[in-house]
mmCIF file of C-alpha atoms and ligand atoms in Angstrom:
data_model
loop_
_atom_site.group_PDB
_atom_site.id
_atom_site.type_symbol
_atom_site.label_atom_id
_atom_site.label_comp_id
_atom_site.label_asym_id
_atom_site.label_seq_id
_atom_site.Cartn_x
_atom_site.Cartn_y
_atom_site.Cartn_z
ATOM 1 C CA MET A 1 -0.009 0.010 0.032
ATOM 2 C CA ARG A 2 2.837 2.358 0.915
ATOM 3 C CA ILE A 3 4.434 2.340 -2.551
ATOM 4 C CA TYR A 4 1.035 3.342 -4.151
ATOM 5 C CA GLN A 5 0.648 6.178 -1.662
ATOM 6 C CA LEU A 6 4.244 7.338 -2.140
ATOM 7 C CA VAL A 7 3.915 7.332 -5.915
ATOM 8 C CA GLN A 8 0.719 9.313 -5.666
ATOM 9 C CA ASN A 9 2.408 11.802 -3.282
ATOM 10 C CA ILE A 10 5.313 12.390 -5.588
ATOM 11 C CA ARG A 11 2.918 12.957 -8.422
ATOM 12 C CA SER A 12 1.280 15.795 -6.459
ATOM 13 C CA GLY A 13 4.658 17.407 -5.923
ATOM 14 C CA TYR A 14 6.087 15.656 -2.918
ATOM 15 C CA ARG A 15 9.944 15.386 -2.820
ATOM 16 C CA PRO A 16 10.864 11.972 -1.556
ATOM 17 C CA ASN A 17 13.911 11.389 0.636
ATOM 18 C CA LEU A 18 16.706 8.770 0.220
ATOM 19 C CA ASP A 19 14.875 6.108 2.229
ATOM 20 C CA GLU A 20 11.769 6.353 0.075
ATOM 21 C CA ILE A 21 13.633 6.409 -3.214
ATOM 22 C CA GLU A 22 15.480 3.391 -2.232
ATOM 23 C CA GLU A 23 12.131 1.867 -1.383
ATOM 24 C CA LEU A 24 10.730 2.564 -4.822
ATOM 25 C CA LEU A 25 13.985 1.020 -6.249
ATOM 26 C CA ARG A 26 13.396 -2.200 -4.306
ATOM 27 C CA ALA A 27 9.812 -2.529 -5.657
ATOM 28 C CA GLU A 28 8.738 -5.824 -7.219
ATOM 29 C CA GLY A 29 5.786 -7.367 -8.817
ATOM 30 C CA PRO A 30 2.555 -5.305 -8.933
ATOM 31 C CA GLU A 31 4.140 -2.470 -7.145
ATOM 32 C CA LEU A 32 6.973 -2.364 -9.726
ATOM 33 C CA SER A 33 4.318 -2.419 -12.534
ATOM 34 C CA HIS A 34 2.552 0.418 -10.837
ATOM 35 C CA ILE A 35 5.777 2.560 -10.952
ATOM 36 C CA PHE A 36 6.433 1.803 -14.462
ATOM 37 C CA GLN A 37 2.865 2.803 -15.487
ATOM 38 C CA ALA A 38 3.128 6.012 -13.380
ATOM 39 C CA ALA A 39 6.379 6.916 -14.988
ATOM 40 C CA ASP A 40 4.836 6.365 -18.492
ATOM 41 C CA GLU A 41 1.911 8.545 -17.629
ATOM 42 C CA ILE A 42 4.082 11.412 -16.114
ATOM 43 C CA ASN A 43 6.232 11.269 -19.273
ATOM 44 C CA ARG A 44 3.076 11.675 -21.360
ATOM 45 C CA GLN A 45 1.706 14.399 -19.264
ATOM 46 C CA TYR A 46 4.923 16.450 -19.424
ATOM 47 C CA ASN A 47 6.561 15.437 -22.695
ATOM 48 C CA GLY A 48 3.451 14.128 -24.697
ATOM 49 C CA ASN A 49 3.858 10.833 -26.528
ATOM 50 C CA LEU A 50 7.009 12.032 -28.271
ATOM 51 C CA VAL A 51 10.382 10.485 -28.695
ATOM 52 C CA HIS A 52 13.377 12.856 -29.780
ATOM 53 C CA ILE A 53 15.826 11.253 -32.212
ATOM 54 C CA ARG A 54 19.242 12.731 -31.747
ATOM 55 C CA GLY A 55 22.259 12.095 -33.995
ATOM 56 C CA ILE A 56 25.595 11.501 -32.372
ATOM 57 C CA ILE A 57 28.973 11.829 -34.036
ATOM 58 C CA GLU A 58 31.662 10.022 -32.074
ATOM 59 C CA PHE A 59 34.550 11.998 -33.705
ATOM 60 C CA SER A 60 37.616 10.853 -31.853
ATOM 61 C CA ASN A 61 38.522 7.891 -29.624
ATOM 62 C CA TYR A 62 41.775 9.255 -28.311
ATOM 63 C CA CYS A 63 41.439 9.922 -24.591
ATOM 64 C CA ARG A 64 43.794 11.421 -22.047
ATOM 65 C CA ALA A 65 41.524 10.058 -19.102
ATOM 66 C CA ARG A 66 41.863 6.682 -17.338
ATOM 67 C CA CYS A 67 38.330 5.794 -16.343
ATOM 68 C CA ALA A 68 38.579 2.220 -15.118
ATOM 69 C CA TYR A 69 35.449 1.149 -17.021
ATOM 70 C CA CYS A 70 36.075 2.684 -20.336
ATOM 71 C CA GLY A 71 37.537 0.958 -23.389
ATOM 72 C CA LEU A 72 38.813 4.309 -24.707
ATOM 73 C CA ASN A 73 40.894 4.945 -21.579
ATOM 74 C CA ALA A 74 44.556 6.126 -22.286
ATOM 75 C CA GLU A 75 45.946 2.942 -20.915
ATOM 76 C CA ASN A 76 44.293 0.634 -23.504
ATOM 77 C CA ARG A 77 47.114 0.143 -25.886
ATOM 78 C CA GLU A 78 45.174 -2.455 -27.953
ATOM 79 C CA LEU A 79 42.764 0.089 -29.440
ATOM 80 C CA LYS A 80 43.402 1.528 -32.824
ATOM 81 C CA ARG A 81 42.948 5.304 -32.431
ATOM 82 C CA TYR A 82 41.210 7.705 -34.947
ATOM 83 C CA ARG A 83 40.409 11.319 -35.301
ATOM 84 C CA MET A 84 37.813 12.732 -37.754
ATOM 85 C CA GLU A 85 38.973 15.992 -39.488
ATOM 86 C CA PRO A 86 36.780 18.969 -38.564
ATOM 87 C CA ASP A 87 35.462 19.179 -42.163
ATOM 88 C CA GLU A 88 34.669 15.421 -42.217
ATOM 89 C CA ILE A 89 32.649 16.131 -39.035
ATOM 90 C CA ILE A 90 30.825 18.938 -40.603
ATOM 91 C CA GLU A 91 30.069 16.738 -43.812
ATOM 92 C CA VAL A 92 28.472 14.153 -41.641
ATOM 93 C CA ALA A 93 26.523 16.607 -39.616
ATOM 94 C CA LYS A 94 25.246 18.121 -43.045
ATOM 95 C CA GLU A 95 24.111 14.688 -44.110
ATOM 96 C CA ALA A 96 22.212 14.169 -40.844
ATOM 97 C CA VAL A 97 20.527 17.624 -41.003
ATOM 98 C CA ASP A 98 19.422 16.769 -44.563
ATOM 99 C CA ALA A 99 17.950 13.465 -43.237
ATOM 100 C CA GLY A 100 15.920 15.209 -40.614
ATOM 101 C CA TYR A 101 17.969 15.393 -37.427
ATOM 102 C CA ARG A 102 17.482 18.528 -35.365
ATOM 103 C CA THR A 103 20.102 17.796 -32.706
ATOM 104 C CA ILE A 104 23.856 16.675 -33.469
ATOM 105 C CA VAL A 105 25.781 15.408 -30.398
ATOM 106 C CA LEU A 106 29.487 15.842 -30.802
ATOM 107 C CA GLN A 107 31.100 13.180 -28.554
ATOM 108 C CA SER A 108 34.760 12.090 -28.017
ATOM 109 C CA GLY A 109 37.231 10.782 -25.633
ATOM 110 C CA GLU A 110 39.154 13.747 -23.736
ATOM 111 C CA ASP A 111 41.227 14.719 -26.769
ATOM 112 C CA LEU A 112 43.089 17.974 -26.618
ATOM 113 C CA TRP A 113 43.992 17.795 -30.322
ATOM 114 C CA TYR A 114 40.546 19.440 -30.871
ATOM 115 C CA THR A 115 41.714 22.781 -29.422
ATOM 116 C CA ARG A 116 39.249 25.447 -28.463
ATOM 117 C CA GLU A 117 39.535 27.050 -31.938
ATOM 118 C CA LYS A 118 38.864 23.697 -33.828
ATOM 119 C CA ILE A 119 35.727 22.982 -31.855
ATOM 120 C CA SER A 120 34.650 26.614 -32.260
ATOM 121 C CA TYR A 121 35.022 26.136 -36.142
ATOM 122 C CA ILE A 122 32.964 22.930 -36.046
ATOM 123 C CA ILE A 123 30.181 24.473 -33.859
ATOM 124 C CA ARG A 124 29.940 27.563 -36.145
ATOM 125 C CA ARG A 125 29.886 25.593 -39.291
ATOM 126 C CA ILE A 126 27.255 23.060 -37.982
ATOM 127 C CA LYS A 127 25.005 25.903 -36.571
ATOM 128 C CA ALA A 128 25.163 27.506 -40.050
ATOM 129 C CA LEU A 129 23.518 24.355 -41.548
ATOM 130 C CA GLY A 130 20.054 25.467 -40.275
ATOM 131 C CA ASP A 131 17.860 25.318 -37.078
ATOM 132 C CA VAL A 132 19.966 22.520 -35.455
ATOM 133 C CA ALA A 133 20.848 22.256 -31.785
ATOM 134 C CA ILE A 134 24.452 21.163 -30.919
ATOM 135 C CA THR A 135 25.109 19.115 -27.801
ATOM 136 C CA LEU A 136 28.807 18.770 -26.868
ATOM 137 C CA SER A 137 30.104 15.777 -24.882
ATOM 138 C CA VAL A 138 33.865 16.027 -24.810
ATOM 139 C CA GLY A 139 34.561 15.699 -21.057
ATOM 140 C CA GLU A 140 36.350 18.006 -18.712
ATOM 141 C CA ARG A 141 37.866 21.066 -20.294
ATOM 142 C CA ASP A 142 38.937 24.507 -19.419
ATOM 143 C CA PHE A 143 36.085 26.712 -18.346
ATOM 144 C CA GLU A 144 37.071 29.302 -20.930
ATOM 145 C CA ASP A 145 36.633 26.452 -23.653
ATOM 146 C CA TYR A 146 33.202 26.011 -22.328
ATOM 147 C CA ARG A 147 32.473 29.791 -22.289
ATOM 148 C CA LYS A 148 33.810 30.223 -25.999
ATOM 149 C CA TRP A 149 31.843 27.189 -27.229
ATOM 150 C CA ARG A 150 28.574 28.488 -25.814
ATOM 151 C CA GLU A 151 29.200 31.904 -27.376
ATOM 152 C CA ASP A 152 29.792 30.075 -30.618
ATOM 153 C CA GLY A 153 26.275 28.607 -30.390
ATOM 154 C CA ALA A 154 26.576 25.165 -28.674
ATOM 155 C CA ASP A 155 23.272 24.678 -26.964
ATOM 156 C CA ARG A 156 23.783 21.700 -24.824
ATOM 157 C CA PHE A 157 26.522 19.853 -22.828
ATOM 158 C CA LEU A 158 26.521 16.125 -21.616
ATOM 159 C CA LEU A 159 28.780 15.299 -18.832
ATOM 160 C CA LYS A 160 27.713 12.434 -16.628
ATOM 161 C CA HIS A 161 28.741 12.350 -12.936
ATOM 162 C CA GLU A 162 29.031 8.541 -13.401
ATOM 163 C CA THR A 163 28.567 7.927 -9.668
ATOM 164 C CA ILE A 164 27.927 10.221 -6.727
ATOM 165 C CA ASN A 165 29.563 7.803 -4.341
ATOM 166 C CA PRO A 166 33.009 9.554 -3.725
ATOM 167 C CA LYS A 167 34.826 6.206 -2.897
ATOM 168 C CA ILE A 168 33.723 4.487 -5.968
ATOM 169 C CA TYR A 169 34.253 7.760 -8.098
ATOM 170 C CA LYS A 170 37.804 7.897 -6.803
ATOM 171 C CA SER A 171 38.616 4.142 -7.527
ATOM 172 C CA LEU A 172 37.489 4.484 -11.018
ATOM 173 C CA HIS A 173 38.926 7.952 -11.873
ATOM 174 C CA PRO A 174 42.648 8.125 -11.003
ATOM 175 C CA HIS A 175 43.033 11.201 -13.211
ATOM 176 C CA SER A 176 40.373 13.501 -11.702
ATOM 177 C CA THR A 177 37.927 14.167 -8.811
ATOM 178 C CA LEU A 178 34.240 14.144 -8.348
ATOM 179 C CA ARG A 179 34.595 17.534 -6.984
ATOM 180 C CA ASN A 180 35.927 18.792 -10.339
ATOM 181 C CA ARG A 181 33.240 17.060 -12.180
ATOM 182 C CA ILE A 182 30.546 18.702 -10.193
ATOM 183 C CA LEU A 183 32.321 22.137 -10.607
ATOM 184 C CA CYS A 184 32.248 21.539 -14.401
ATOM 185 C CA LEU A 185 28.515 20.786 -14.372
ATOM 186 C CA LYS A 186 27.768 23.848 -12.187
ATOM 187 C CA LYS A 187 29.770 25.907 -14.601
ATOM 188 C CA LEU A 188 28.154 24.583 -17.615
ATOM 189 C CA LYS A 189 24.722 25.408 -16.163
ATOM 190 C CA GLU A 190 25.974 28.893 -15.205
ATOM 191 C CA LEU A 191 27.085 29.367 -18.740
ATOM 192 C CA GLY A 192 23.527 28.659 -19.948
ATOM 193 C CA TYR A 193 24.057 25.337 -21.483
ATOM 194 C CA GLN A 194 21.050 22.906 -21.288
ATOM 195 C CA THR A 195 22.992 20.441 -19.109
ATOM 196 C CA GLY A 196 22.937 16.834 -19.099
ATOM 197 C CA SER A 197 24.388 14.365 -16.442
ATOM 198 C CA GLY A 198 23.902 10.736 -15.533
ATOM 199 C CA PHE A 199 25.389 7.596 -14.121
ATOM 200 C CA MET A 200 25.985 3.967 -14.618
ATOM 201 C CA ILE A 201 24.120 1.076 -12.887
ATOM 202 C CA GLY A 202 26.181 -1.826 -11.666
ATOM 203 C CA LEU A 203 29.496 -0.265 -10.919
ATOM 204 C CA PRO A 204 31.520 -2.543 -8.551
ATOM 205 C CA GLY A 205 30.487 -1.829 -5.037
ATOM 206 C CA GLN A 206 27.442 0.169 -5.855
ATOM 207 C CA THR A 207 24.374 -0.203 -3.935
ATOM 208 C CA LEU A 208 20.684 0.843 -4.306
ATOM 209 C CA ARG A 209 21.322 3.492 -1.805
ATOM 210 C CA ASP A 210 24.045 4.935 -4.068
ATOM 211 C CA ILE A 211 21.587 4.997 -6.932
ATOM 212 C CA ALA A 212 18.964 6.729 -4.833
ATOM 213 C CA ARG A 213 21.777 9.351 -3.973
ATOM 214 C CA ASP A 214 22.451 9.613 -7.778
ATOM 215 C CA ILE A 215 18.815 10.268 -8.524
ATOM 216 C CA LEU A 216 18.693 12.982 -5.788
ATOM 217 C CA PHE A 217 21.761 14.484 -7.200
ATOM 218 C CA LEU A 218 20.142 14.874 -10.635
ATOM 219 C CA ASN A 219 17.187 16.424 -9.162
ATOM 220 C CA ASN A 220 19.137 18.864 -7.035
ATOM 221 C CA LEU A 221 21.173 19.995 -9.956
ATOM 222 C CA LYS A 222 17.890 20.311 -11.959
ATOM 223 C CA VAL A 223 19.449 18.704 -15.008
ATOM 224 C CA ASP A 224 17.931 19.106 -18.400
ATOM 225 C CA MET A 225 18.823 15.673 -19.463
ATOM 226 C CA ALA A 226 20.109 12.357 -17.700
ATOM 227 C CA GLY A 227 21.653 9.275 -19.273
ATOM 228 C CA ILE A 228 21.159 6.143 -17.099
ATOM 229 C CA GLY A 229 22.742 3.026 -18.488
ATOM 230 C CA PRO A 230 24.306 -0.240 -17.323
ATOM 231 C CA PHE A 231 28.010 -0.556 -17.026
ATOM 232 C CA ILE A 232 29.317 -3.134 -19.488
ATOM 233 C CA PRO A 233 32.751 -4.728 -18.959
ATOM 234 C CA HIS A 234 35.407 -4.260 -21.613
ATOM 235 C CA ARG A 235 38.179 -6.664 -22.203
ATOM 236 C CA GLY A 236 40.856 -3.986 -22.488
ATOM 237 C CA THR A 237 40.225 -2.707 -18.819
ATOM 238 C CA VAL A 238 40.955 -3.615 -15.304
ATOM 239 C CA LEU A 239 37.138 -4.274 -14.803
ATOM 240 C CA LYS A 240 36.943 -6.930 -17.606
ATOM 241 C CA ASP A 241 35.767 -9.620 -15.334
ATOM 242 C CA ALA A 242 33.326 -7.448 -13.348
ATOM 243 C CA PRO A 243 29.623 -8.363 -14.013
ATOM 244 C CA ALA A 244 27.507 -6.161 -16.180
ATOM 245 C CA GLY A 245 24.905 -3.898 -14.739
ATOM 246 C CA SER A 246 21.344 -5.208 -14.700
ATOM 247 C CA SER A 247 18.829 -4.221 -17.212
ATOM 248 C CA GLU A 248 16.079 -4.577 -14.742
ATOM 249 C CA ILE A 249 17.663 -2.218 -12.220
ATOM 250 C CA THR A 250 18.507 0.206 -15.038
ATOM 251 C CA LEU A 251 14.825 0.230 -16.152
ATOM 252 C CA LYS A 252 13.560 0.835 -12.568
ATOM 253 C CA THR A 253 16.102 3.502 -12.186
ATOM 254 C CA VAL A 254 14.807 5.235 -15.357
ATOM 255 C CA ALA A 255 11.138 5.081 -14.120
ATOM 256 C CA VAL A 256 11.980 6.309 -10.622
ATOM 257 C CA SER A 257 13.921 9.208 -12.240
ATOM 258 C CA ARG A 258 11.024 10.016 -14.343
ATOM 259 C CA LEU A 259 8.754 10.061 -11.315
ATOM 260 C CA ILE A 260 10.902 12.557 -9.630
ATOM 261 C CA LEU A 261 12.465 14.599 -12.319
ATOM 262 C CA LYS A 262 9.288 15.084 -14.331
ATOM 263 C CA THR A 263 10.363 17.157 -17.534
ATOM 264 C CA THR A 264 14.010 15.963 -17.825
ATOM 265 C CA HIS A 265 14.960 14.231 -21.088
ATOM 266 C CA LEU A 266 15.744 10.620 -20.411
ATOM 267 C CA PRO A 267 17.170 8.521 -23.283
ATOM 268 C CA ALA A 268 16.875 4.861 -23.826
ATOM 269 C CA THR A 269 20.660 4.358 -23.627
ATOM 270 C CA THR A 270 22.811 2.665 -26.103
ATOM 271 C CA ALA A 271 24.218 0.594 -23.271
ATOM 272 C CA LEU A 272 20.767 -0.570 -22.132
ATOM 273 C CA ARG A 273 19.889 -1.523 -25.775
ATOM 274 C CA THR A 274 23.233 -3.412 -25.961
ATOM 275 C CA ILE A 275 22.546 -5.717 -23.072
ATOM 276 C CA ASP A 276 18.760 -6.084 -23.708
ATOM 277 C CA GLY A 277 17.375 -6.490 -27.205
ATOM 278 C CA THR A 278 14.052 -5.081 -26.057
ATOM 279 C CA GLY A 279 15.706 -2.368 -23.959
ATOM 280 C CA ALA A 280 14.524 0.487 -26.169
ATOM 281 C CA GLU A 281 10.822 -0.461 -26.084
ATOM 282 C CA ARG A 282 10.933 -1.189 -22.352
ATOM 283 C CA ALA A 283 12.612 2.115 -21.515
ATOM 284 C CA PHE A 284 10.051 3.991 -23.651
ATOM 285 C CA ARG A 285 7.284 2.333 -21.628
ATOM 286 C CA ALA A 286 9.060 3.200 -18.302
ATOM 287 C CA GLY A 287 9.481 7.061 -19.016
ATOM 288 C CA ALA A 288 12.251 7.497 -21.505
ATOM 289 C CA ASN A 289 11.654 9.930 -24.290
ATOM 290 C CA VAL A 290 15.012 10.321 -26.244
ATOM 291 C CA ILE A 291 17.112 8.001 -28.365
ATOM 292 C CA MET A 292 20.566 8.590 -29.870
ATOM 293 C CA LEU A 293 21.756 7.168 -33.203
ATOM 294 C CA LYS A 294 25.276 7.018 -34.454
ATOM 295 C CA LEU A 295 26.127 9.054 -37.423
ATOM 296 C CA GLU A 296 29.851 8.564 -38.045
ATOM 297 C CA PRO A 297 31.119 6.221 -40.857
ATOM 298 C CA TYR A 298 31.165 2.513 -39.724
ATOM 299 C CA LYS A 299 34.931 2.418 -39.923
ATOM 300 C CA TYR A 300 35.036 4.691 -36.920
ATOM 301 C CA ARG A 301 32.113 3.154 -35.157
ATOM 302 C CA ARG A 302 34.049 -0.110 -34.998
ATOM 303 C CA LEU A 303 36.797 1.770 -33.163
ATOM 304 C CA TYR A 304 34.588 3.823 -30.773
ATOM 305 C CA GLU A 305 34.444 0.884 -28.321
ATOM 306 C CA ILE A 306 33.509 2.228 -24.986
ATOM 307 C CA TYR A 307 32.312 -1.272 -24.246
ATOM 308 C CA PRO A 308 31.832 -4.261 -26.668
ATOM 309 C CA LYS A 309 28.713 -4.029 -28.847
ATOM 310 C CA PRO A 310 27.512 -5.525 -32.125
ATOM 311 C CA LEU A 311 27.225 -3.545 -35.175
ATOM 312 C CA GLY A 312 24.534 -4.209 -37.601
ATOM 313 C CA PRO A 313 24.912 -4.168 -41.389
ATOM 314 C CA GLU A 314 25.911 -0.883 -42.986
ATOM 315 C CA LYS A 315 23.091 1.456 -43.793
ATOM 316 C CA SER A 316 22.921 5.178 -44.628
ATOM 317 C CA ILE A 317 22.188 7.891 -42.120
ATOM 318 C CA ARG A 318 18.764 8.486 -43.591
ATOM 319 C CA GLU A 319 17.907 4.698 -43.753
ATOM 320 C CA GLU A 320 18.777 4.439 -40.140
ATOM 321 C CA ARG A 321 16.707 7.281 -39.044
ATOM 322 C CA GLU A 322 13.809 5.999 -41.082
ATOM 323 C CA GLU A 323 14.149 2.567 -39.541
ATOM 324 C CA MET A 324 14.024 4.137 -36.089
ATOM 325 C CA VAL A 325 10.914 6.161 -37.048
ATOM 326 C CA ARG A 326 9.208 2.918 -38.129
ATOM 327 C CA PHE A 327 10.095 1.235 -35.017
ATOM 328 C CA LEU A 328 8.830 3.963 -32.779
ATOM 329 C CA GLN A 329 5.684 4.129 -34.620
ATOM 330 C CA SER A 330 5.194 0.430 -34.271
ATOM 331 C CA ILE A 331 5.311 0.734 -30.535
ATOM 332 C CA GLY A 332 2.791 3.654 -30.636
ATOM 333 C CA LYS A 333 5.235 6.547 -30.179
ATOM 334 C CA GLU A 334 5.316 9.735 -32.215
ATOM 335 C CA VAL A 335 8.557 11.158 -33.542
ATOM 336 C CA ALA A 336 9.188 14.792 -32.268
ATOM 337 C CA GLN A 337 9.688 17.146 -35.217
ATOM 338 C CA ASP A 338 11.384 20.067 -33.253
ATOM 339 C CA ARG A 339 14.797 20.437 -31.641
ATOM 340 C CA GLY A 340 13.591 18.903 -28.512
ATOM 341 C CA ASP A 341 15.062 21.731 -26.241
ATOM 342 C CA SER A 342 14.721 21.291 -22.386
ATOM 343 C CA LEU A 343 11.273 22.035 -21.107
ATOM 344 C CA ARG A 344 13.176 23.572 -18.065
ATOM 345 C CA LEU A 345 14.315 26.180 -20.651
ATOM 346 C CA THR A 346 10.781 27.576 -21.016
ATOM 347 C CA GLU A 347 10.522 27.564 -17.175
ATOM 348 C CA ARG A 348 13.707 29.558 -16.950
ATOM 349 C CA GLN A 349 12.620 32.238 -19.388
HETATM 350 N N1 LIG B 1 34.788 11.856 -22.687
HETATM 351 C C1 LIG B 1 33.462 12.364 -22.603
HETATM 352 C C2 LIG B 1 33.103 12.064 -21.144
HETATM 353 O O1 LIG B 1 33.790 11.550 -20.371
HETATM 354 O O2 LIG B 1 32.124 12.716 -20.811
HETATM 355 C C3 LIG B 1 32.438 11.620 -23.474
HETATM 356 C C4 LIG B 1 32.776 10.220 -23.805
HETATM 357 S S1 LIG B 1 32.550 8.845 -22.446
HETATM 358 C C5 LIG B 1 33.196 7.526 -23.442
HETATM 359 C C6 LIG B 1 30.703 8.693 -22.619
HETATM 360 C C7 LIG B 1 30.192 7.855 -21.492
HETATM 361 O O3 LIG B 1 30.398 6.503 -21.834
HETATM 362 C C8 LIG B 1 30.588 8.075 -20.133
HETATM 363 O O4 LIG B 1 29.902 9.107 -19.578
HETATM 364 C C9 LIG B 1 30.224 6.821 -19.568
HETATM 365 O O5 LIG B 1 29.187 6.835 -18.663
HETATM 366 C C10 LIG B 1 29.983 5.777 -20.559
HETATM 367 N N2 LIG B 1 30.883 4.649 -20.584
HETATM 368 C C11 LIG B 1 32.097 4.298 -20.663
HETATM 369 N N3 LIG B 1 32.480 3.203 -20.379
HETATM 370 C C12 LIG B 1 31.445 2.359 -20.275
HETATM 371 C C13 LIG B 1 31.160 1.015 -19.974
HETATM 372 N N4 LIG B 1 32.106 0.222 -19.889
HETATM 373 N N5 LIG B 1 29.768 0.758 -19.708
HETATM 374 C C14 LIG B 1 28.898 1.584 -19.823
HETATM 375 N N6 LIG B 1 28.988 2.901 -20.042
HETATM 376 C C15 LIG B 1 30.253 3.338 -20.317
#
C-alpha cells in the first residue's frame, strides 16, 4: 500500500527522501508495474507521447583520461585510435540535417588535439546548416573553452557524474576528482548550457542506496537531460571480469527518475539497448523519451568501443533514421519534429 501512496504523493509534488527513493528502487511485482505505469503517464503528461531522435557523431577515440570502466581509456594500448577531421565532421552533420536530424551530439574521448579553436570552427559551421541544436560531450575542459563554445552557439552539454559515491568515483577515476566533475557541471549550467548528467548502473561496490543518491543529485542539480545506463565490462580494462549492470535495475532507475525529475529528457541508452534486445521499447514504456543514433562512418564506429557492442549491417544515415521512425511508430510513439530543447528552458525564461 505504501508504494502506491508514495507514488501518488510524488505525483502531487512531494519530494521523496533517500529512504523512500530506495524503497521505490526495491519494488517488485505489482508495485513495480505500478511505478512503470506512473512513469509512463508522467512522461506523457509532461513530454507528450513524443520521442526525440538525436544524432551523435563520435568523432575521436583518443582519450587522456583513465576511467577504469572505459575501453577508450588512455592505458588501453590495444585500441586503434582515430580522429575525424573537422571538415569531415561537418560533412556528416550536414548529411544528418538533410536526413531530418534537429540535434547533433558531438562526442569524443578527452582529446586536446581538438583545441578550443577547432571545436569553435566545427560548432559555427554546423550551426550555419540550419535550425539545429548542438550538444557537446567532450569531457572536462578548461572553463574558458566551455564559455567560448557556448558563445559560438553550442546549446547543450552532456557530462555524466558517473556515480555520486565518492569512494567509487575515486577508485574509477585516478586522473580527476568528483569535485571537479561537479564544478564543471555547475559551470556549464551557469554558462546557460542545457546540461545533461547521468550515471552507470552496476559499478563494482554500488548499492541501491548509491543509486538513490544519484537520482537525488540529478534532481538537486535540476538537470535538463540524464543518461542512465548499465555498466558493461570491456576486455581492455581492469574491470574486464566484473559483471555487467542489470537491465532490470536500469529500467527501474529510469522509471523512478521520471517520477521525480518530471520533464528531464531521459534517453533509452545505447548501453541498455546493448545488453537487452528489447531495452529500447521497455525504456520507452518506463518514462524514457529520447534515443541517440550514431552518425559517423562505420570504419570509426567499430573503433569507438567504450564497451563491446555488435554493429549491424551498414546503412545510410537516412535509412537508419527512417528505420528508427518505423520502430517508434510500431510501438505507438510519435517522433518529435522540433529540436527537443529542455522544457526547463521555458521554465527559466
Ligand atoms: N569523454 C566524454 C566524457 O567523459 O564525458 C564523453 C565520452 S565517454 C566515453 C561517454 C560515456 O560513456 C561516459 O559518460 C560513461 O558513462 C560511458 N561509458 C564508458 N565506459 C562504459 C562502460 N564500460 N559501460 C557503460 N558505459 C560506459
